[in-house]
Short mmCIF file of C-alpha atoms and ligand atoms in Angstrom, two decimals:
data_model
loop_
_atom_site.label_atom_id
_atom_site.label_comp_id
_atom_site.label_asym_id
_atom_site.label_seq_id
_atom_site.Cartn_x
_atom_site.Cartn_y
_atom_site.Cartn_z
CA UNK A 14 92.84 -100.77 67.46
CA UNK A 15 89.48 -100.85 70.03
CA UNK A 16 87.53 -103.27 67.77
CA UNK A 17 90.12 -106.07 67.82
CA UNK A 18 88.85 -106.87 71.45
CA UNK A 19 85.49 -107.65 70.05
CA UNK A 20 84.31 -111.14 68.82
CA UNK A 21 83.76 -112.21 65.50
CA UNK A 22 80.55 -112.02 63.96
CA UNK A 23 81.45 -115.76 62.44
CA UNK A 24 82.65 -116.93 65.95
CA UNK A 25 79.75 -115.70 67.85
CA UNK A 26 76.87 -117.13 65.51
CA UNK A 27 78.81 -120.25 65.49
CA UNK A 28 79.05 -120.08 69.37
CA UNK A 29 75.32 -119.38 70.00
CA UNK A 30 74.02 -121.98 67.72
CA UNK A 31 76.17 -124.52 69.65
CA UNK A 32 74.88 -122.82 72.85
CA UNK A 33 71.67 -123.16 71.31
CA UNK A 34 71.76 -126.70 70.52
CA UNK A 35 73.28 -128.39 74.34
CA UNK A 36 70.39 -126.18 75.76
CA UNK A 37 67.66 -127.56 73.38
CA UNK A 38 69.16 -131.33 74.54
CA UNK A 39 69.10 -130.04 77.98
CA UNK A 40 66.17 -129.49 78.25
CA UNK A 41 64.90 -132.66 76.39
CA UNK A 42 66.92 -134.44 79.02
CA UNK A 43 65.63 -132.80 82.05
CA UNK A 44 62.14 -133.27 80.91
CA UNK A 45 62.68 -136.95 79.68
CA UNK A 46 64.35 -137.93 83.00
CA UNK A 47 61.77 -136.00 85.38
CA UNK A 48 58.49 -136.61 83.39
CA UNK A 49 58.97 -139.55 81.72
CA UNK A 50 58.00 -141.43 84.83
CA UNK A 51 54.55 -139.88 85.36
CA UNK A 52 53.68 -139.10 81.81
CA UNK A 53 54.37 -143.00 81.20
CA UNK A 54 52.81 -143.80 84.85
CA UNK A 55 49.14 -141.75 83.82
CA UNK A 56 49.23 -142.89 80.13
CA UNK A 57 49.34 -146.58 81.99
CA UNK A 58 46.63 -145.97 84.49
CA UNK A 59 44.32 -144.54 81.97
CA UNK A 60 44.92 -147.12 79.01
CA UNK A 61 44.35 -150.09 82.18
CA UNK A 62 41.29 -148.46 83.40
CA UNK A 63 39.87 -147.97 80.23
CA UNK A 64 40.47 -151.46 79.28
CA UNK A 65 38.96 -152.67 82.50
CA UNK A 66 35.89 -150.40 82.46
CA UNK A 67 35.32 -151.99 78.88
CA UNK A 68 35.54 -155.43 80.06
CA UNK A 69 33.52 -154.79 83.39
CA UNK A 70 30.42 -154.08 80.82
CA UNK A 71 30.64 -156.79 78.54
CA UNK A 72 30.78 -159.09 82.15
CA UNK A 73 28.36 -157.22 84.21
CA UNK A 74 25.51 -158.33 82.32
CA UNK A 75 21.91 -159.90 83.01
CA UNK A 76 21.83 -161.48 79.58
CA UNK A 77 22.14 -165.45 79.40
CA UNK A 78 26.02 -165.70 78.28
CA UNK A 79 25.99 -167.45 74.88
CA UNK A 80 28.79 -168.53 72.97
CA UNK A 81 29.08 -164.84 71.32
CA UNK A 82 29.06 -162.85 74.10
CA UNK A 83 31.96 -164.97 75.65
CA UNK A 84 33.63 -164.68 72.25
CA UNK A 85 33.36 -160.86 72.97
CA UNK A 86 35.08 -160.78 76.40
CA UNK A 87 37.68 -163.57 75.14
CA UNK A 88 38.37 -160.87 72.14
CA UNK A 89 38.54 -157.87 74.41
CA UNK A 90 40.85 -160.02 76.64
CA UNK A 91 43.46 -161.21 74.23
CA UNK A 92 43.65 -157.23 72.69
CA UNK A 93 44.43 -156.24 76.57
CA UNK A 94 46.75 -159.92 76.46
CA UNK A 95 48.80 -158.13 73.12
CA UNK A 96 49.22 -154.73 74.88
CA UNK A 97 50.52 -156.38 78.17
CA UNK A 98 47.54 -156.02 80.34
CA UNK A 99 46.79 -159.39 81.68
CA UNK A 100 43.19 -159.73 82.80
CA UNK A 101 41.71 -162.56 85.08
CA UNK A 102 38.53 -162.99 87.17
CA UNK A 103 38.65 -164.39 90.81
CA UNK A 104 35.59 -165.42 92.91
CA UNK A 105 35.20 -167.57 95.99
CA UNK A 106 33.83 -171.09 95.85
CA UNK A 107 31.22 -173.38 97.94
CA UNK A 108 33.95 -173.74 100.69
CA UNK A 109 35.21 -169.79 100.10
CA UNK A 110 38.37 -170.51 98.56
CA UNK A 111 39.73 -167.29 96.74
CA UNK A 112 39.74 -169.04 92.98
CA UNK A 113 41.48 -167.11 90.39
CA UNK A 114 41.55 -168.06 87.00
CA UNK A 115 42.16 -166.04 83.38
CA UNK A 116 39.39 -165.11 81.14
CA UNK A 117 40.50 -167.86 78.66
CA UNK A 118 41.17 -170.64 81.39
CA UNK A 119 38.72 -172.35 83.97
CA UNK A 120 35.47 -170.95 83.46
CA UNK A 121 35.21 -170.28 80.38
CA UNK A 122 36.96 -173.28 79.07
CA UNK A 123 34.19 -174.89 80.87
CA UNK A 124 31.59 -173.52 78.84
CA UNK A 125 33.71 -173.13 75.15
CA UNK A 126 35.85 -176.12 74.90
CA UNK A 127 37.38 -174.44 71.61
CA UNK A 128 39.27 -171.60 73.09
CA UNK A 129 41.26 -174.17 75.26
CA UNK A 130 43.47 -174.25 72.29
CA UNK A 131 43.87 -169.91 72.57
CA UNK A 132 47.41 -169.19 71.79
CA UNK A 133 47.57 -166.51 74.58
CA UNK A 134 46.39 -168.06 77.14
CA UNK A 135 48.06 -166.98 80.48
CA UNK A 136 48.33 -169.19 83.14
CA UNK A 137 47.94 -167.22 86.53
CA UNK A 138 50.66 -167.89 88.97
CA UNK A 139 51.25 -166.47 92.81
CA UNK A 140 51.89 -162.94 91.64
CA UNK A 141 48.70 -162.84 89.95
CA UNK A 142 47.03 -164.36 93.48
CA UNK A 143 48.59 -161.64 95.53
CA UNK A 144 47.64 -159.23 93.58
CA UNK A 145 44.15 -160.07 93.18
CA UNK A 146 43.90 -160.36 97.20
CA UNK A 147 45.44 -156.96 97.49
CA UNK A 148 42.72 -155.47 94.72
CA UNK A 149 39.79 -157.27 96.65
CA UNK A 150 41.33 -155.99 99.28
CA UNK A 151 41.51 -152.51 98.15
CA UNK A 152 37.68 -152.32 96.82
CA UNK A 153 36.48 -153.65 100.04
CA UNK A 154 38.73 -151.05 101.62
CA UNK A 155 37.75 -148.07 98.94
CA UNK A 156 33.97 -149.22 99.22
CA UNK A 157 33.99 -148.60 95.61
CA UNK A 158 33.02 -151.23 92.68
CA UNK A 159 36.07 -150.14 91.03
CA UNK A 160 39.63 -149.32 91.94
CA UNK A 161 42.72 -148.23 89.87
CA UNK A 162 45.88 -147.77 91.17
CA UNK A 163 49.41 -148.44 91.74
CA UNK A 164 50.93 -151.89 93.37
CA UNK A 165 54.06 -152.55 94.82
CA UNK A 166 54.11 -155.50 97.00
CA UNK A 167 56.32 -156.49 99.57
CA UNK A 168 56.55 -160.11 98.45
CA UNK A 169 56.72 -159.21 94.80
CA UNK A 170 59.72 -157.28 93.61
CA UNK A 171 58.23 -155.47 90.45
CA UNK A 172 55.66 -152.73 90.26
CA UNK A 173 52.35 -153.29 88.52
CA UNK A 174 49.15 -151.24 87.55
CA UNK A 175 46.23 -152.80 89.09
CA UNK A 176 42.32 -152.41 87.75
CA UNK A 177 39.87 -154.12 89.92
CA UNK A 178 36.09 -154.25 89.95
CA UNK A 179 33.27 -156.54 90.90
CA UNK A 180 31.40 -158.80 88.56
CA UNK A 181 28.16 -159.90 88.10
CA UNK A 182 26.35 -162.29 85.36
CA UNK A 183 24.66 -165.73 84.91
CA UNK A 184 27.94 -167.46 85.26
CA UNK A 185 30.31 -165.65 87.85
CA UNK A 186 30.06 -163.82 91.07
CA UNK A 187 33.41 -162.18 91.66
CA UNK A 188 36.00 -159.95 90.47
CA UNK A 189 37.37 -158.70 87.88
CA UNK A 190 41.19 -157.77 87.99
CA UNK A 191 43.45 -156.68 85.46
CA UNK A 192 47.36 -155.85 85.55
CA UNK A 193 50.25 -154.48 83.96
CA UNK A 194 53.45 -154.32 84.73
CA UNK A 195 56.02 -151.42 84.76
CA UNK A 196 59.07 -153.70 83.55
CA UNK A 197 58.43 -152.15 80.15
CA UNK A 198 58.64 -148.68 81.62
CA UNK A 199 62.15 -149.19 82.32
CA UNK A 200 63.03 -150.82 79.14
CA UNK A 201 61.51 -148.39 77.64
CA UNK A 202 63.37 -145.43 79.42
CA UNK A 203 66.30 -147.22 78.89
CA UNK A 204 65.70 -147.51 74.79
CA UNK A 205 64.70 -143.75 75.24
CA UNK A 206 67.98 -143.16 76.90
CA UNK A 207 70.33 -144.69 74.57
CA UNK A 208 68.55 -142.66 72.05
CA UNK A 209 68.90 -139.95 73.36
CA UNK A 210 72.52 -140.25 73.80
CA UNK A 211 72.92 -141.27 69.73
CA UNK A 212 70.80 -138.22 68.64
CA UNK A 213 72.57 -135.72 71.17
CA UNK A 214 75.56 -136.79 69.79
CA UNK A 215 74.38 -136.53 66.16
CA UNK A 216 72.89 -133.22 67.05
CA UNK A 217 76.24 -131.92 68.65
CA UNK A 218 78.06 -132.54 65.11
CA UNK A 219 75.83 -131.16 63.02
CA UNK A 220 75.14 -128.08 65.10
CA UNK A 221 78.81 -127.96 64.66
CA UNK A 222 79.17 -127.76 61.17
CA UNK A 223 75.79 -126.52 60.14
CA UNK A 224 76.55 -123.62 62.39
CA UNK A 225 79.98 -122.75 61.02
CA UNK A 226 78.67 -123.39 57.48
CA UNK A 227 75.70 -120.30 58.27
CA UNK A 228 78.42 -118.33 60.38
CA UNK A 229 80.60 -118.23 57.40
CA UNK A 230 77.48 -117.61 54.99
CA UNK A 231 76.60 -114.69 56.73
CA UNK A 232 80.32 -112.81 57.61
CA UNK A 233 81.53 -113.40 54.32
CA UNK A 234 79.27 -111.02 52.23
CA UNK A 235 79.64 -108.64 55.07
CA UNK A 236 83.64 -108.63 55.13
CA UNK A 237 83.57 -108.22 51.35
CA UNK A 238 81.32 -105.08 52.00
CA UNK A 239 84.16 -104.15 54.45
CA UNK A 240 86.89 -104.62 51.91
CA UNK A 241 84.63 -102.69 49.33
CA UNK A 242 84.55 -99.71 51.88
CA UNK A 243 88.35 -99.64 52.89
CA UNK A 244 88.86 -99.41 48.79
CA UNK A 245 86.68 -96.69 48.76
CA UNK A 246 87.91 -95.19 51.91
CA UNK A 247 92.01 -95.31 50.14
CA UNK A 248 90.15 -92.77 47.49
CA UNK A 249 88.51 -95.36 44.73
CA UNK A 250 85.54 -93.70 43.73
CA UNK A 251 84.42 -96.10 41.41
CA UNK A 252 83.68 -99.20 43.62
CA UNK A 253 80.41 -99.97 43.66
CA UNK A 254 78.58 -102.12 46.62
CA UNK A 255 77.05 -104.96 45.22
CA UNK A 256 75.58 -108.17 47.15
CA UNK A 257 72.60 -110.38 46.07
CA UNK A 258 72.87 -112.62 48.92
CA UNK A 259 70.08 -111.65 51.32
CA UNK A 260 67.77 -108.91 51.18
CA UNK A 261 68.90 -106.91 54.15
CA UNK A 262 72.48 -107.05 52.96
CA UNK A 263 71.15 -105.87 49.58
CA UNK A 264 69.41 -103.39 50.83
CA UNK A 265 71.91 -102.06 53.12
CA UNK A 266 74.63 -102.08 49.83
CA UNK A 267 71.85 -99.88 48.01
CA UNK A 268 71.85 -97.35 50.89
CA UNK A 269 75.80 -97.34 50.76
CA UNK A 270 75.70 -96.66 47.32
CA UNK A 271 73.12 -94.08 47.63
CA UNK A 272 75.32 -92.65 50.59
CA UNK A 273 78.22 -92.92 48.47
CA UNK A 274 76.97 -90.88 45.66
CA UNK A 275 75.50 -88.33 48.22
CA UNK A 276 78.94 -87.83 49.74
CA UNK A 277 80.59 -87.44 46.35
CA UNK A 278 77.75 -84.74 45.37
CA UNK A 279 78.27 -83.20 49.08
CA UNK A 280 81.80 -82.96 48.12
CA UNK A 281 81.10 -81.51 44.86
CA UNK A 282 78.81 -79.05 46.81
CA UNK A 283 81.56 -78.54 49.38
CA UNK A 284 84.05 -77.25 46.55
CA UNK A 285 81.33 -75.54 44.92
CA UNK A 286 80.37 -73.68 48.15
CA UNK A 287 84.24 -72.71 49.27
CA UNK A 288 84.43 -71.31 45.59
CA UNK A 289 81.37 -69.35 46.01
CA UNK A 290 81.90 -68.30 49.28
CA UNK A 291 85.44 -66.74 48.12
CA UNK A 292 84.20 -65.38 44.78
CA UNK A 293 81.40 -63.60 46.68
CA UNK A 294 83.84 -62.24 49.40
CA UNK A 295 86.78 -61.19 47.04
CA UNK A 296 84.03 -59.37 44.30
CA UNK A 297 83.10 -56.65 47.24
CA UNK A 298 86.74 -56.51 48.54
CA UNK A 299 88.27 -55.93 45.15
CA UNK A 300 85.77 -53.47 44.84
CA UNK A 301 86.26 -51.60 48.25
CA UNK A 302 90.03 -51.72 47.50
CA UNK A 303 89.96 -50.17 43.85
CA UNK A 304 87.43 -47.60 45.04
CA UNK A 305 89.40 -46.83 48.00
CA UNK A 306 92.56 -46.60 45.36
CA UNK A 307 90.56 -44.12 43.34
CA UNK A 308 89.40 -41.98 46.37
CA UNK A 309 93.21 -41.90 47.03
CA UNK A 310 94.58 -40.94 44.02
CA UNK A 311 91.83 -39.53 41.92
CA UNK A 312 88.83 -37.85 43.56
CA UNK A 313 89.96 -37.30 46.80
CA UNK A 314 89.48 -33.35 46.31
CA UNK A 315 86.42 -34.00 44.24
CA UNK A 316 83.58 -34.33 46.78
CA UNK A 317 80.51 -35.79 44.16
CA UNK A 318 83.07 -38.23 43.00
CA UNK A 319 84.41 -38.73 46.68
CA UNK A 320 81.31 -39.49 47.35
CA UNK A 321 80.05 -41.46 44.99
CA UNK A 322 83.24 -43.89 45.28
CA UNK A 323 82.17 -43.87 49.25
CA UNK A 324 78.67 -45.16 48.30
CA UNK A 325 80.05 -47.73 46.51
CA UNK A 326 82.30 -48.81 49.09
CA UNK A 327 79.52 -48.81 51.79
CA UNK A 328 77.05 -51.05 49.45
CA UNK A 329 79.99 -53.09 49.11
CA UNK A 330 80.79 -53.40 52.93
CA UNK A 331 77.07 -53.84 53.19
CA UNK A 332 77.21 -57.02 50.82
CA UNK A 333 79.99 -58.48 52.83
CA UNK A 334 78.79 -57.79 55.88
CA UNK A 335 75.12 -59.51 54.76
CA UNK A 336 76.98 -62.79 53.34
CA UNK A 337 78.99 -62.87 56.33
CA UNK A 338 76.37 -62.53 58.65
CA UNK A 339 74.20 -65.37 56.27
CA UNK A 340 77.19 -67.59 56.67
CA UNK A 341 77.21 -67.28 60.30
CA UNK A 342 73.42 -67.57 60.77
CA UNK A 343 73.43 -70.93 58.24
CA UNK A 344 76.56 -72.14 60.64
CA UNK A 345 74.85 -71.52 63.89
CA UNK A 346 71.39 -72.88 62.99
CA UNK A 347 72.97 -76.08 61.22
CA UNK A 348 75.30 -76.68 64.27
CA UNK A 349 72.20 -76.45 66.85
CA UNK A 350 74.39 -73.61 68.84
CA UNK A 351 70.93 -71.75 69.36
CA UNK A 352 68.06 -72.69 71.20
CA UNK A 353 64.78 -72.24 69.67
CA UNK A 354 62.60 -69.65 71.78
CA UNK A 355 59.17 -71.18 71.04
CA UNK A 356 56.27 -69.16 71.88
CA UNK A 357 52.74 -68.43 70.78
CA UNK A 358 53.09 -66.36 67.93
CA UNK A 359 50.46 -64.06 66.07
CA UNK A 360 51.59 -65.25 62.41
CA UNK A 361 48.87 -62.78 60.34
CA UNK A 362 51.05 -60.33 62.25
CA UNK A 363 54.25 -61.72 61.76
CA UNK A 364 53.82 -61.62 57.97
CA UNK A 365 51.89 -57.93 57.93
CA UNK A 366 55.19 -56.84 59.36
CA UNK A 367 57.48 -58.52 57.11
CA UNK A 368 55.17 -57.19 54.25
CA UNK A 369 55.52 -53.66 55.62
CA UNK A 370 59.42 -53.95 55.28
CA UNK A 371 58.61 -54.33 51.71
CA UNK A 372 56.50 -51.68 51.06
CA UNK A 373 58.98 -48.84 50.40
CA UNK A 374 60.75 -50.79 48.09
CA UNK A 375 57.48 -51.85 46.27
CA UNK A 376 56.47 -48.96 45.84
CA UNK A 377 59.79 -47.31 44.13
CA UNK A 378 60.28 -50.22 42.16
CA UNK A 379 57.11 -50.64 40.67
CA UNK A 380 56.15 -53.85 42.73
CA UNK A 381 52.55 -55.34 43.73
CA UNK A 382 52.59 -57.24 46.40
CA UNK A 383 48.81 -58.88 46.57
CA UNK A 384 48.02 -59.86 50.31
CA UNK A 385 45.53 -62.33 51.76
CA UNK A 386 46.07 -62.34 55.19
CA UNK A 387 43.29 -64.00 57.70
CA UNK A 388 44.13 -62.39 60.78
CA UNK A 389 44.51 -63.95 64.38
CA UNK A 390 46.25 -66.97 63.22
CA UNK A 391 48.53 -68.30 65.89
CA UNK A 392 51.20 -70.87 66.00
CA UNK A 393 53.88 -72.12 68.45
CA UNK A 394 57.73 -71.28 66.82
CA UNK A 395 60.85 -69.05 67.58
CA UNK A 396 59.18 -65.20 65.85
CA UNK A 397 62.50 -63.99 64.75
CA UNK A 398 63.59 -67.24 63.11
CA UNK A 399 60.09 -67.51 61.11
CA UNK A 400 60.37 -63.71 60.21
CA UNK A 401 63.40 -64.17 58.52
CA UNK A 402 61.89 -67.53 56.58
CA UNK A 403 59.06 -65.10 55.92
CA UNK A 404 61.56 -62.46 54.63
CA UNK A 405 63.50 -64.79 52.24
CA UNK A 406 60.42 -66.48 51.00
CA UNK A 407 58.73 -63.32 50.10
CA UNK A 408 62.41 -61.43 49.01
CA UNK A 409 62.49 -64.43 46.22
CA UNK A 410 59.16 -64.38 45.54
CA UNK A 411 59.93 -60.36 44.59
CA UNK A 412 63.03 -61.57 43.05
CA UNK A 413 62.29 -63.85 40.67
CA UNK A 414 58.40 -62.95 39.43
CA UNK A 415 57.30 -62.14 35.91
CA UNK A 416 56.95 -59.14 34.46
CA UNK A 417 53.58 -58.21 35.75
CA UNK A 418 55.95 -57.54 38.67
CA UNK A 419 53.21 -59.01 41.05
CA UNK A 420 53.77 -61.55 43.73
CA UNK A 421 50.63 -62.73 46.47
CA UNK A 422 51.60 -63.75 50.03
CA UNK A 423 48.41 -65.54 51.55
CA UNK A 424 47.60 -66.65 55.06
CA UNK A 425 44.94 -68.63 55.82
CA UNK A 426 43.47 -71.59 57.73
CA UNK A 427 43.10 -75.18 56.39
CA UNK A 428 42.13 -77.84 58.61
CA UNK A 429 44.15 -77.31 61.88
CA UNK A 430 46.77 -75.90 60.10
CA UNK A 431 48.07 -72.54 58.85
CA UNK A 432 48.93 -72.26 55.84
CA UNK A 433 51.31 -69.61 54.13
CA UNK A 434 52.21 -68.96 50.52
CA UNK A 435 54.67 -66.66 48.99
CA UNK A 436 53.34 -67.20 44.89
CA UNK A 437 55.08 -65.55 41.95
CA UNK A 438 54.63 -65.46 38.55
CA UNK A 439 57.62 -66.07 37.14
CA UNK A 440 59.93 -68.81 35.04
CA UNK A 441 59.17 -70.98 37.80
CA UNK A 442 61.69 -74.11 38.67
CA UNK A 443 62.32 -76.69 36.99
CA UNK A 444 61.41 -80.78 38.33
CA UNK A 445 65.34 -81.70 38.37
CA UNK A 446 65.96 -78.28 40.37
CA UNK A 447 63.49 -78.20 42.65
CA UNK A 448 65.19 -80.39 45.50
CA UNK A 449 68.51 -78.81 45.08
CA UNK A 450 67.73 -75.17 45.43
CA UNK A 451 67.44 -75.82 48.73
CA UNK A 452 71.39 -76.39 49.04
CA UNK A 453 73.76 -73.90 49.98
CA UNK A 454 75.16 -71.28 47.69
CA UNK A 455 72.60 -73.28 44.57
CA UNK A 456 72.03 -70.91 41.72
CA UNK A 457 70.33 -72.41 38.46
CA UNK A 458 69.63 -68.65 37.31
CA UNK A 459 72.55 -66.49 38.16
CA UNK A 460 72.27 -64.38 35.33
CA UNK A 461 68.79 -63.20 36.92
CA UNK A 462 68.85 -59.62 37.73
CA UNK A 463 67.92 -59.59 41.04
CA UNK A 464 66.30 -56.34 42.67
CA UNK A 465 66.70 -57.65 46.32
CA UNK A 466 70.28 -59.07 46.66
CA UNK A 467 70.79 -61.93 47.75
CA UNK A 468 73.69 -64.41 48.53
CA UNK A 469 72.97 -68.14 47.81
CA UNK A 470 71.96 -69.00 51.27
CA UNK A 471 68.47 -67.70 51.47
CA UNK A 472 66.87 -71.03 51.13
CA UNK A 473 69.47 -72.81 52.61
CA UNK A 474 68.39 -70.92 56.10
CA UNK A 475 64.69 -71.21 55.32
CA UNK A 476 65.21 -74.94 55.13
CA UNK A 477 67.34 -75.25 58.10
CA UNK A 478 65.15 -73.39 60.47
CA UNK A 479 61.75 -74.80 59.46
CA UNK A 480 63.28 -78.39 59.35
CA UNK A 481 64.23 -77.29 63.45
CA UNK A 482 60.42 -76.20 63.57
CA UNK A 483 59.51 -79.68 62.13
CA UNK A 484 56.72 -78.04 59.91
CA UNK A 485 56.05 -79.10 56.60
CA UNK A 486 57.04 -76.72 53.66
CA UNK A 487 58.16 -77.18 50.25
CA UNK A 488 57.62 -75.31 46.84
CA UNK A 489 54.54 -76.48 43.91
CA UNK A 490 56.30 -74.64 40.64
CA UNK A 491 55.47 -74.99 36.92
CA UNK A 492 57.90 -73.49 34.29
CA UNK A 493 56.84 -70.48 32.73
CA UNK A 494 53.80 -70.03 35.23
CA UNK A 495 55.54 -69.12 38.58
CA UNK A 496 56.42 -70.60 42.01
CA UNK A 497 54.43 -71.36 45.00
CA UNK A 498 56.66 -71.63 48.08
CA UNK A 499 54.78 -72.83 50.97
CA UNK A 500 54.58 -73.53 55.03
CA UNK A 501 52.18 -75.53 56.76
CA UNK A 502 52.11 -74.36 60.38
CA UNK A 503 50.32 -76.19 63.09
CA UNK A 504 47.52 -73.80 64.76
CA UNK A 505 47.31 -73.09 68.43
CA UNK A 506 45.01 -71.20 70.10
CA UNK A 507 46.10 -67.82 71.75
CA UNK A 508 45.88 -69.04 75.31
CA UNK A 509 47.26 -72.68 74.47
CA UNK A 510 50.95 -72.41 75.11
CA UNK A 511 51.96 -76.30 74.94
CA UNK A 512 54.30 -77.07 72.87
CA UNK A 513 52.26 -78.57 69.89
CA UNK A 514 55.33 -78.55 67.54
CA UNK A 515 55.48 -81.92 66.05
P1 ADP B 16 69.50 -66.63 46.24
O1 ADP B 16 67.86 -65.71 45.85
O2 ADP B 16 70.25 -65.39 46.78
O3 ADP B 16 70.49 -66.78 44.68
P2 ADP B 16 68.67 -68.97 47.61
O4 ADP B 16 68.69 -69.30 48.55
O5 ADP B 16 67.39 -67.91 48.11
O6 ADP B 16 69.55 -67.57 47.20
O7 ADP B 16 67.71 -69.34 46.27
C1 ADP B 16 68.42 -69.84 45.74
C2 ADP B 16 67.76 -70.74 44.39
O8 ADP B 16 66.44 -70.65 43.97
C3 ADP B 16 68.21 -68.85 43.60
O9 ADP B 16 69.38 -68.84 43.35
C4 ADP B 16 67.20 -69.18 42.52
O10 ADP B 16 67.32 -69.97 41.31
C5 ADP B 16 66.20 -70.17 43.07
N1 ADP B 16 64.67 -69.89 43.37
C6 ADP B 16 64.32 -69.22 44.66
N2 ADP B 16 63.28 -68.50 44.95
C7 ADP B 16 62.54 -68.81 43.74
C8 ADP B 16 61.38 -68.26 43.41
N3 ADP B 16 60.83 -68.04 43.85
N4 ADP B 16 61.18 -68.75 41.76
C9 ADP B 16 62.15 -69.44 41.46
N5 ADP B 16 63.37 -69.34 41.53
C10 ADP B 16 63.64 -69.74 42.65
#
């Protein structure tokens, strides 16, 4: 079968979930490898320059250097040291020799002997001297007071971030140099990569099982529903679609149950329709046959009787024609094989024309048709079909009106709509029947005597035509007071030929 080739929902969900996890991990890996360096460098340079600025503000002072001030320098230097940033001072002595010292050593010790025991004391080594010389050069080359840069010297097998600035106070006139190593970055990257490998494996394993679980959980109720549907297809009408795992599926079950009811109702209606059509075809045929036999056997020679019998045959043939025509009309309308001939139509004249067709009948049978038709109201519609609609509705109002034999036909302008109303004073339609009267062959008052012959298809034809026109229509009915069948046409100007039917 065709759908055998399709992938199962469960495997699809499973597959996409894993692909999603892998893509996510790939993105993390790529960003880690591509951007980590740059992010790290920026962060390092920011930190070193912030620390440098802070120290530089403290060191560049005109004030007398007290123990308190020295302690502040030391505290900042110690904090920086703990963060992996080494700060030291460089200056040229009387012999123009460059002296490089940590803040804790040399000149501070000479001012505050207590500090010599500091745990964080760092000895200046060759690397610091090389960096200091390079930093002083950079300051001179740049012509700025401060520089901050990445340094990879030829003679040092390591990359550093360096900050340098000039320092001037009561004790020293030289340079403040800060450095931090990139070694930490390499270590960090290596730690992160190991972590990433572990995390990636864990995520893939979790994604594998979680997606399997989710896909099974989603597909299971669908498979259940599909089995229920198969049961229904095999003729079991007692099945009920039920599912309370997800809102959407529960809604789908509700819709399926509703459709199931509608389908079985349609089945009943179809059977009724067939029975009705056969019955309605059979009755006139039986009559035609009976009266034809009567003419042949009995009344053939008696003109009066023969004429009466022939008239019955003609009437019954007319009824048959009407019924066959209605059935054909309806099936054509419903299969939409007929094109709609939309044009701007004067609804007022159309109504007048239809009512005129009832004039003779009304006069003869004592019916009163009260009309309130505003002139020159236009709409865009298929004239012939709407004429049929108006005819059917007015015909029904006459058929089902009360003993006063009066009906009202109104056409008025309401906002932008042309409102057609056909009102009778009959028994009305009960609430439970209001929806069903539009069904084919639906008759809830079979015993009702109808002055105008009906086929039981009139309202069904009306409904199909109006639905094709997409206009609002309906019936307002009150038991024992009467019914008002109405249609809301969209009003158009006479010269406006644009399609305005919604
Ligand atoms: P028919 O009138 O030939 O039976 P219709 O399709 O025109 O068929 O109408 C279907 C049913 O709707 C009618 O049998 C009748 O029971 C009900 N009906 C239609 N129009 C009216 C009305 N104006 N008042 C009360 N009942 C109506």
